CSV table of C-alpha atoms and ligand atoms in Angstrom, one decimal:
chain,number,residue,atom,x,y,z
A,28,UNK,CA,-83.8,49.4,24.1
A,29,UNK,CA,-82.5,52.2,22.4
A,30,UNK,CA,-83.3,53.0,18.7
A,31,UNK,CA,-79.7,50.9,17.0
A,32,UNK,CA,-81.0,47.9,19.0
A,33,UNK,CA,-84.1,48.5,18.2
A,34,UNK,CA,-83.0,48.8,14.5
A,35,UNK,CA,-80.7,46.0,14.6
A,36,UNK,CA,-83.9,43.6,15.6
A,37,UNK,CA,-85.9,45.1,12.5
A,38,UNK,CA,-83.7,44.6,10.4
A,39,UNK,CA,-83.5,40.9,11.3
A,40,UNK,CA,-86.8,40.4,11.0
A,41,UNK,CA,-86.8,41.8,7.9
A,42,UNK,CA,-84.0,39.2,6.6
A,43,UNK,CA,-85.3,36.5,8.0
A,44,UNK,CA,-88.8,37.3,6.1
A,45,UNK,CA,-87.0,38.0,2.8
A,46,UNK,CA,-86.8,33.9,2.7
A,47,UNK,CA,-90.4,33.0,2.0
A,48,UNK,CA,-90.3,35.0,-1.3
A,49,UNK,CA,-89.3,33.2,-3.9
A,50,UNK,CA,-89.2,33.6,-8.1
A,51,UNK,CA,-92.6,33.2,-9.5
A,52,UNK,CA,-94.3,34.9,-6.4
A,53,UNK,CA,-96.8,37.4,-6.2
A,54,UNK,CA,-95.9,39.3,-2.9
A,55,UNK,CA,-97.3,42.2,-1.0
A,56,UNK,CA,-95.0,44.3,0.5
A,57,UNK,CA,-96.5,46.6,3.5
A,58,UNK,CA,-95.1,50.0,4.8
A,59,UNK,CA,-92.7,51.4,7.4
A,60,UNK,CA,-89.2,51.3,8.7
A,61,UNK,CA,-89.3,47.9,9.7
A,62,UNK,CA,-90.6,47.0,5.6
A,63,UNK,CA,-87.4,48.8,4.5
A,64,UNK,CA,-85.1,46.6,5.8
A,65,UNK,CA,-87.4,43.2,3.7
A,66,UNK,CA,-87.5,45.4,0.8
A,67,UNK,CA,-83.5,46.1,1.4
A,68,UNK,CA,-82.5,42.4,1.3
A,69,UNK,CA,-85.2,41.9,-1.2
A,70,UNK,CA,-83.3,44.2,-3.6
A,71,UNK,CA,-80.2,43.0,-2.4
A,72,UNK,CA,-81.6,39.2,-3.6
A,73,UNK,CA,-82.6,40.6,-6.9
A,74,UNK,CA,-79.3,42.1,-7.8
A,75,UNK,CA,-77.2,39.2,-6.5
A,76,UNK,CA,-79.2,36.3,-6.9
A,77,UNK,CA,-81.4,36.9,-9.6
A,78,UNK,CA,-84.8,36.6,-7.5
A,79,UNK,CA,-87.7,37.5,-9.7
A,80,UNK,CA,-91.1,38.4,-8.5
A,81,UNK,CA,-94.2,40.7,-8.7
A,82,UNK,CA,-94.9,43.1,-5.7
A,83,UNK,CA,-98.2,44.9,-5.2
A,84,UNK,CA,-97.4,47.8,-2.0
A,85,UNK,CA,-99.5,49.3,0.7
A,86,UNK,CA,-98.4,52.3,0.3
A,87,UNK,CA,-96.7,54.8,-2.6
A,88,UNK,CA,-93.1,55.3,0.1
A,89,UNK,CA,-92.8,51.4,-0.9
A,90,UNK,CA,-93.7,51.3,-4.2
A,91,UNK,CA,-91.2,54.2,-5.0
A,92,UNK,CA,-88.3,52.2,-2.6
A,93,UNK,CA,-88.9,48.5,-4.4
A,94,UNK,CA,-89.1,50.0,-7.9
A,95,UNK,CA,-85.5,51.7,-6.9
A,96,UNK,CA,-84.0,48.0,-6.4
A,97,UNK,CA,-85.9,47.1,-9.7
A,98,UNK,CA,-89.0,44.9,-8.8
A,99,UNK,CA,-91.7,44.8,-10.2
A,100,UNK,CA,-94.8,46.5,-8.7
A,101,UNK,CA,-98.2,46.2,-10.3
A,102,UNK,CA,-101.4,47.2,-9.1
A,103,UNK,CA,-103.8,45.5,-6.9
A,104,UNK,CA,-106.4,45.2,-9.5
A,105,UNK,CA,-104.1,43.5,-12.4
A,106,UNK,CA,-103.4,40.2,-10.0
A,107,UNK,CA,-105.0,37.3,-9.4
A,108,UNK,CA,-103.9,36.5,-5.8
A,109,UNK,CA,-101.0,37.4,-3.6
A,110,UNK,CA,-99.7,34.3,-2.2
A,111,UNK,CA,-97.9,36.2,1.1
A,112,UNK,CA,-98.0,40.3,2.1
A,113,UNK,CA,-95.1,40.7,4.9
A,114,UNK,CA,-95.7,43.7,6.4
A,115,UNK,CA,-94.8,45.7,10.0
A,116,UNK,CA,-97.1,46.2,12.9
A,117,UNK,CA,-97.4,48.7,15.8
A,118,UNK,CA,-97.7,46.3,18.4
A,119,UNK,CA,-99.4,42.4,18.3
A,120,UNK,CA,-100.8,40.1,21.3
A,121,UNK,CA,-100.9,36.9,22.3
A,122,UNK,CA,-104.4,36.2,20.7
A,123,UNK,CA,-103.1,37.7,17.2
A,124,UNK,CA,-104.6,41.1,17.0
A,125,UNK,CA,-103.0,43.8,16.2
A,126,UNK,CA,-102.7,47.9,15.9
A,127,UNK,CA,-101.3,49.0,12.1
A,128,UNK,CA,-101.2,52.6,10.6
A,129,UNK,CA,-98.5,54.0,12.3
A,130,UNK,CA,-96.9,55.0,9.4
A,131,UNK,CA,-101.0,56.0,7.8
A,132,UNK,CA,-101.1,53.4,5.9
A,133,UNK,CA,-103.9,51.2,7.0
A,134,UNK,CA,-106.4,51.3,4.6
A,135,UNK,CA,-104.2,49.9,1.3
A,136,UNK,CA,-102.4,47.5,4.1
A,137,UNK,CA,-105.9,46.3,5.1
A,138,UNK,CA,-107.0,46.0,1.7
A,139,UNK,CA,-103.9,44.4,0.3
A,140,UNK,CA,-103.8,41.4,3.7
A,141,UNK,CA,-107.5,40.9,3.0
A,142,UNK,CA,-106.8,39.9,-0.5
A,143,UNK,CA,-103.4,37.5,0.5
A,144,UNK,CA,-103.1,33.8,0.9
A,145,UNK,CA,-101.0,34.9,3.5
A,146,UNK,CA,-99.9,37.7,6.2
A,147,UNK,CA,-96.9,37.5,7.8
A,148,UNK,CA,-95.6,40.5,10.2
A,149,UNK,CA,-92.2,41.3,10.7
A,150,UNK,CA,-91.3,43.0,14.5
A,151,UNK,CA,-89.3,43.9,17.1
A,152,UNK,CA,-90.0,42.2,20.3
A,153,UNK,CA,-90.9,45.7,22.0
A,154,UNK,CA,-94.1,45.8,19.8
A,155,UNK,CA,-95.9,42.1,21.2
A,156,UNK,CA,-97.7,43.0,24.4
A,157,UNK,CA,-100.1,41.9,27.1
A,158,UNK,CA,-102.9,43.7,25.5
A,159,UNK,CA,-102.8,45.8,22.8
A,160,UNK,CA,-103.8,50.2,23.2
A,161,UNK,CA,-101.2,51.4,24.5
A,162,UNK,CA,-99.9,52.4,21.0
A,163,UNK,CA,-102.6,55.0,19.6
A,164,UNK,CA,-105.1,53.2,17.4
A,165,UNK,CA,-105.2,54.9,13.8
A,166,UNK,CA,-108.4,55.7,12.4
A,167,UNK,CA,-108.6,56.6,8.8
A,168,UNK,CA,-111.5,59.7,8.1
A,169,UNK,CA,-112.6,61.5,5.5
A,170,UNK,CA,-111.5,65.2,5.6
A,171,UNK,CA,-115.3,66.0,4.7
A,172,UNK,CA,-116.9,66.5,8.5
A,173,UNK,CA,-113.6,64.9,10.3
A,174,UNK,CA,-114.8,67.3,13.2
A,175,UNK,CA,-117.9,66.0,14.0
A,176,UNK,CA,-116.4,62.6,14.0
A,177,UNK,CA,-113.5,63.7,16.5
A,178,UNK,CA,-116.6,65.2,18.6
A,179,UNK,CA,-118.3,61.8,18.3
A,180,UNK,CA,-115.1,60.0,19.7
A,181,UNK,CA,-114.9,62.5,22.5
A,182,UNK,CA,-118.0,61.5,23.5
A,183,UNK,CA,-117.4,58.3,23.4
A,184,UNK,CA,-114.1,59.1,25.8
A,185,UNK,CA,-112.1,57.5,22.7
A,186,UNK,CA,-109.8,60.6,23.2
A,187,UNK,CA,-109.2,61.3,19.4
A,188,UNK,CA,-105.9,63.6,18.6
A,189,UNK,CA,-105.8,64.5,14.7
A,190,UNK,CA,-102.6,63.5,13.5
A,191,UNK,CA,-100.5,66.4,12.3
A,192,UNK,CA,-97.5,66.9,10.5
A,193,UNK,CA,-94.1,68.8,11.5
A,194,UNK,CA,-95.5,71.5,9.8
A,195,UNK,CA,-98.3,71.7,11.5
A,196,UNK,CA,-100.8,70.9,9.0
A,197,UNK,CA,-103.2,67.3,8.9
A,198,UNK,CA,-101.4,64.1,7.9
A,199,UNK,CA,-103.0,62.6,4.5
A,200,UNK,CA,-103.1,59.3,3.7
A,201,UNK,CA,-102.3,57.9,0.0
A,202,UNK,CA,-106.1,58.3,-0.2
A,203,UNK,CA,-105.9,61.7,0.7
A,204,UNK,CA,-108.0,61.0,3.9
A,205,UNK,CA,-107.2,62.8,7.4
A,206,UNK,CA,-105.7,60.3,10.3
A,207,UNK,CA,-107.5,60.5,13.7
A,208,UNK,CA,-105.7,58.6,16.6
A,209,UNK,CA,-107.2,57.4,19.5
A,210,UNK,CA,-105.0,57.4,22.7
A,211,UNK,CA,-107.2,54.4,24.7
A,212,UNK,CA,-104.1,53.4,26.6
A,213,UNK,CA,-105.3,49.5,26.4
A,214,UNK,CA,-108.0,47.7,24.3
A,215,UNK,CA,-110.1,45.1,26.0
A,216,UNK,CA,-112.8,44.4,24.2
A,217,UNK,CA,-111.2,45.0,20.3
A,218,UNK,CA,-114.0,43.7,18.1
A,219,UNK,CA,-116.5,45.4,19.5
A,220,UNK,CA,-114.6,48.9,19.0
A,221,UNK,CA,-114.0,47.7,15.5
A,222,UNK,CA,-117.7,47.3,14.6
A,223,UNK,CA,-118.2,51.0,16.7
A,224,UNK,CA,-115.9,52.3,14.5
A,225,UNK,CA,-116.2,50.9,11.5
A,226,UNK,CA,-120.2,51.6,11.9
A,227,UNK,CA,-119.3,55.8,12.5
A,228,UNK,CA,-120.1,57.4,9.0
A,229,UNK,CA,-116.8,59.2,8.1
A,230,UNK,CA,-114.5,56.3,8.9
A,231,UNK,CA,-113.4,54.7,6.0
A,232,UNK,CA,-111.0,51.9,8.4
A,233,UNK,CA,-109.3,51.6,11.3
A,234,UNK,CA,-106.5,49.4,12.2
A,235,UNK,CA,-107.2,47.4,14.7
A,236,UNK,CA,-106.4,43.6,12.5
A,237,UNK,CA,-107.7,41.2,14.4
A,238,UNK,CA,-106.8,37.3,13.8
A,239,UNK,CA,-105.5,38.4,10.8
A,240,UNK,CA,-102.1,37.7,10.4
A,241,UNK,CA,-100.8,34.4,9.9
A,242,UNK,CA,-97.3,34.3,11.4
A,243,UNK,CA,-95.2,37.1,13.3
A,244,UNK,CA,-91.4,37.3,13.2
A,245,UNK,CA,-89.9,38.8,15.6
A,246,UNK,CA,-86.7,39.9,16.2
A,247,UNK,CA,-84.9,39.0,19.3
A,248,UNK,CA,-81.4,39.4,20.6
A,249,UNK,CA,-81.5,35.9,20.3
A,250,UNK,CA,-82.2,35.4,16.6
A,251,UNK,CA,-86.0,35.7,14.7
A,252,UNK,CA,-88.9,33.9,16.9
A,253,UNK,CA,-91.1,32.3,14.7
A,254,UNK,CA,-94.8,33.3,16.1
A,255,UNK,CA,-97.9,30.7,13.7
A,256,UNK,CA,-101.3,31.9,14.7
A,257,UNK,CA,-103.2,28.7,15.5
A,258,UNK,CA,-106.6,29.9,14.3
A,259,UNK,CA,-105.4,30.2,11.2
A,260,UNK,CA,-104.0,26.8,10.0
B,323,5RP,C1,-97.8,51.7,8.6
B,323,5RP,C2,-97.8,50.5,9.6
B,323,5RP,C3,-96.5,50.0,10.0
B,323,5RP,O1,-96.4,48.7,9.5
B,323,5RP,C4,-96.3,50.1,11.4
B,323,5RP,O2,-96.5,51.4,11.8
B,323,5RP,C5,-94.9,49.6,11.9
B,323,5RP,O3,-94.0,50.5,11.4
B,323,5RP,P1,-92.5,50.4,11.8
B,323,5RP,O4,-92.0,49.2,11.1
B,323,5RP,O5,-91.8,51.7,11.3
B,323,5RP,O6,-92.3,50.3,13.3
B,323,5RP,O7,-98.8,50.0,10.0
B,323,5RP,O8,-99.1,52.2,8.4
């Protein structure tokens, strides 16, 4: 698939998700290229149809692209609830885990699903797989003794790479934290390398999100597949 198709199938997604936010909503709007295509249409909805609602973002990139189409953003901390965050997702399996932070923004995308009624993930079909690793698993770290944490993961044979820029110089999340990525080429048993990870001092998250997610669109040549996790009815 070549990056137009590939496109062409976000962008779907992204449409088709735009339909469970309605006036009145609270909605969390995640982060990435797949996320600009929803907040697109969403703007596009505002403008034409009058669509009113609150957003709370995962990341500052949204927040600055929504505000442009005129929604609303508030903070996490001045709502109540969120009653659905549609967000991307670097790839997904059958059992509803997942790998997020491509884009370095796991920790605010964890925090925001954790604190939703309801998570819904907007993909292409190239991201669901057999088993999930192959993508480089993000880990979020504090700058403050990053090394000794990347020797840790060596040990470990986790096979950390600290994420760089074009420039050269060490990605920062909007926390300011460094992004460590592990290149385990699959993930059998995910929870347990959760707790691992989460358990290292230094590691603020990780984003492996497992049986988090609700529902997963994803965009096929053949129109949006609707994907409802059954754990989570
Ligand atoms: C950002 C993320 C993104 O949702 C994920 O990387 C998917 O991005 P894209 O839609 O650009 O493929 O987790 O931290």
């Amino acid at each position: 698939m070549d990056k137009a198709q590939q496109d062409a199938l976000k962008k779907a997604a992204g449409i088709e998700a735009a339909k469970l936010i309605h006036s009145g909503m609270i909605a969390g709007l995640g982060t990435g290229s797949t996320v600009r295509f929803l907040v697109d249409e969403l703007g596009r909805r505002v403008k034409e149809e009058g669509l009113e609602f609150t957003g709370v973002t995962t990341s500052r990139r949204t927040q600055e692209q929504a505000e442009g189409y005129g929604i609303k953003i508030v903070d996490i901390d001045d709502v109540d609830h969120i009653d659905v965050t549609i967000d991307g997702a670097d790839e997904v399996d059958k059992n509803f885990n997942g790998i997020k932070g491509g884009g370095a923004a796991l920790l605010w995308e964890k925090i925001v699903a954790t604190n939703s009624n309801k998570i819904v993930w907007i993909v292409d079909e190239s991201k669901v797989v057999d088993t999930i690793g192959k993508f480089p698993l993000p880990v979020e770290v504090i700058p403050f003794g990053a090394g000794q944490v990347i020797k840790k993961f060596e040990a470990k044979g986790y096979k950390p790479v600290l994420r760089l820029d074009a420039d050269g110089k060490e990605v920062r999340t909007d926390e300011n934290n460094f992004v460590v990525d592990l290149h385990l080429d699959r993930i059998d048993h995910p929870q347990e390398l959760a707790q691992d990870l989460i358990t290292t001092v230094g590691v603020v998250e990780h984003g492996l999100f497992l049986n988090m997610v609700d529902q997963v669109i994803v965009g096929d040549p053949n129109g949006p597949r609707i994907l409802d996790n059954p754990n989570k009815k």
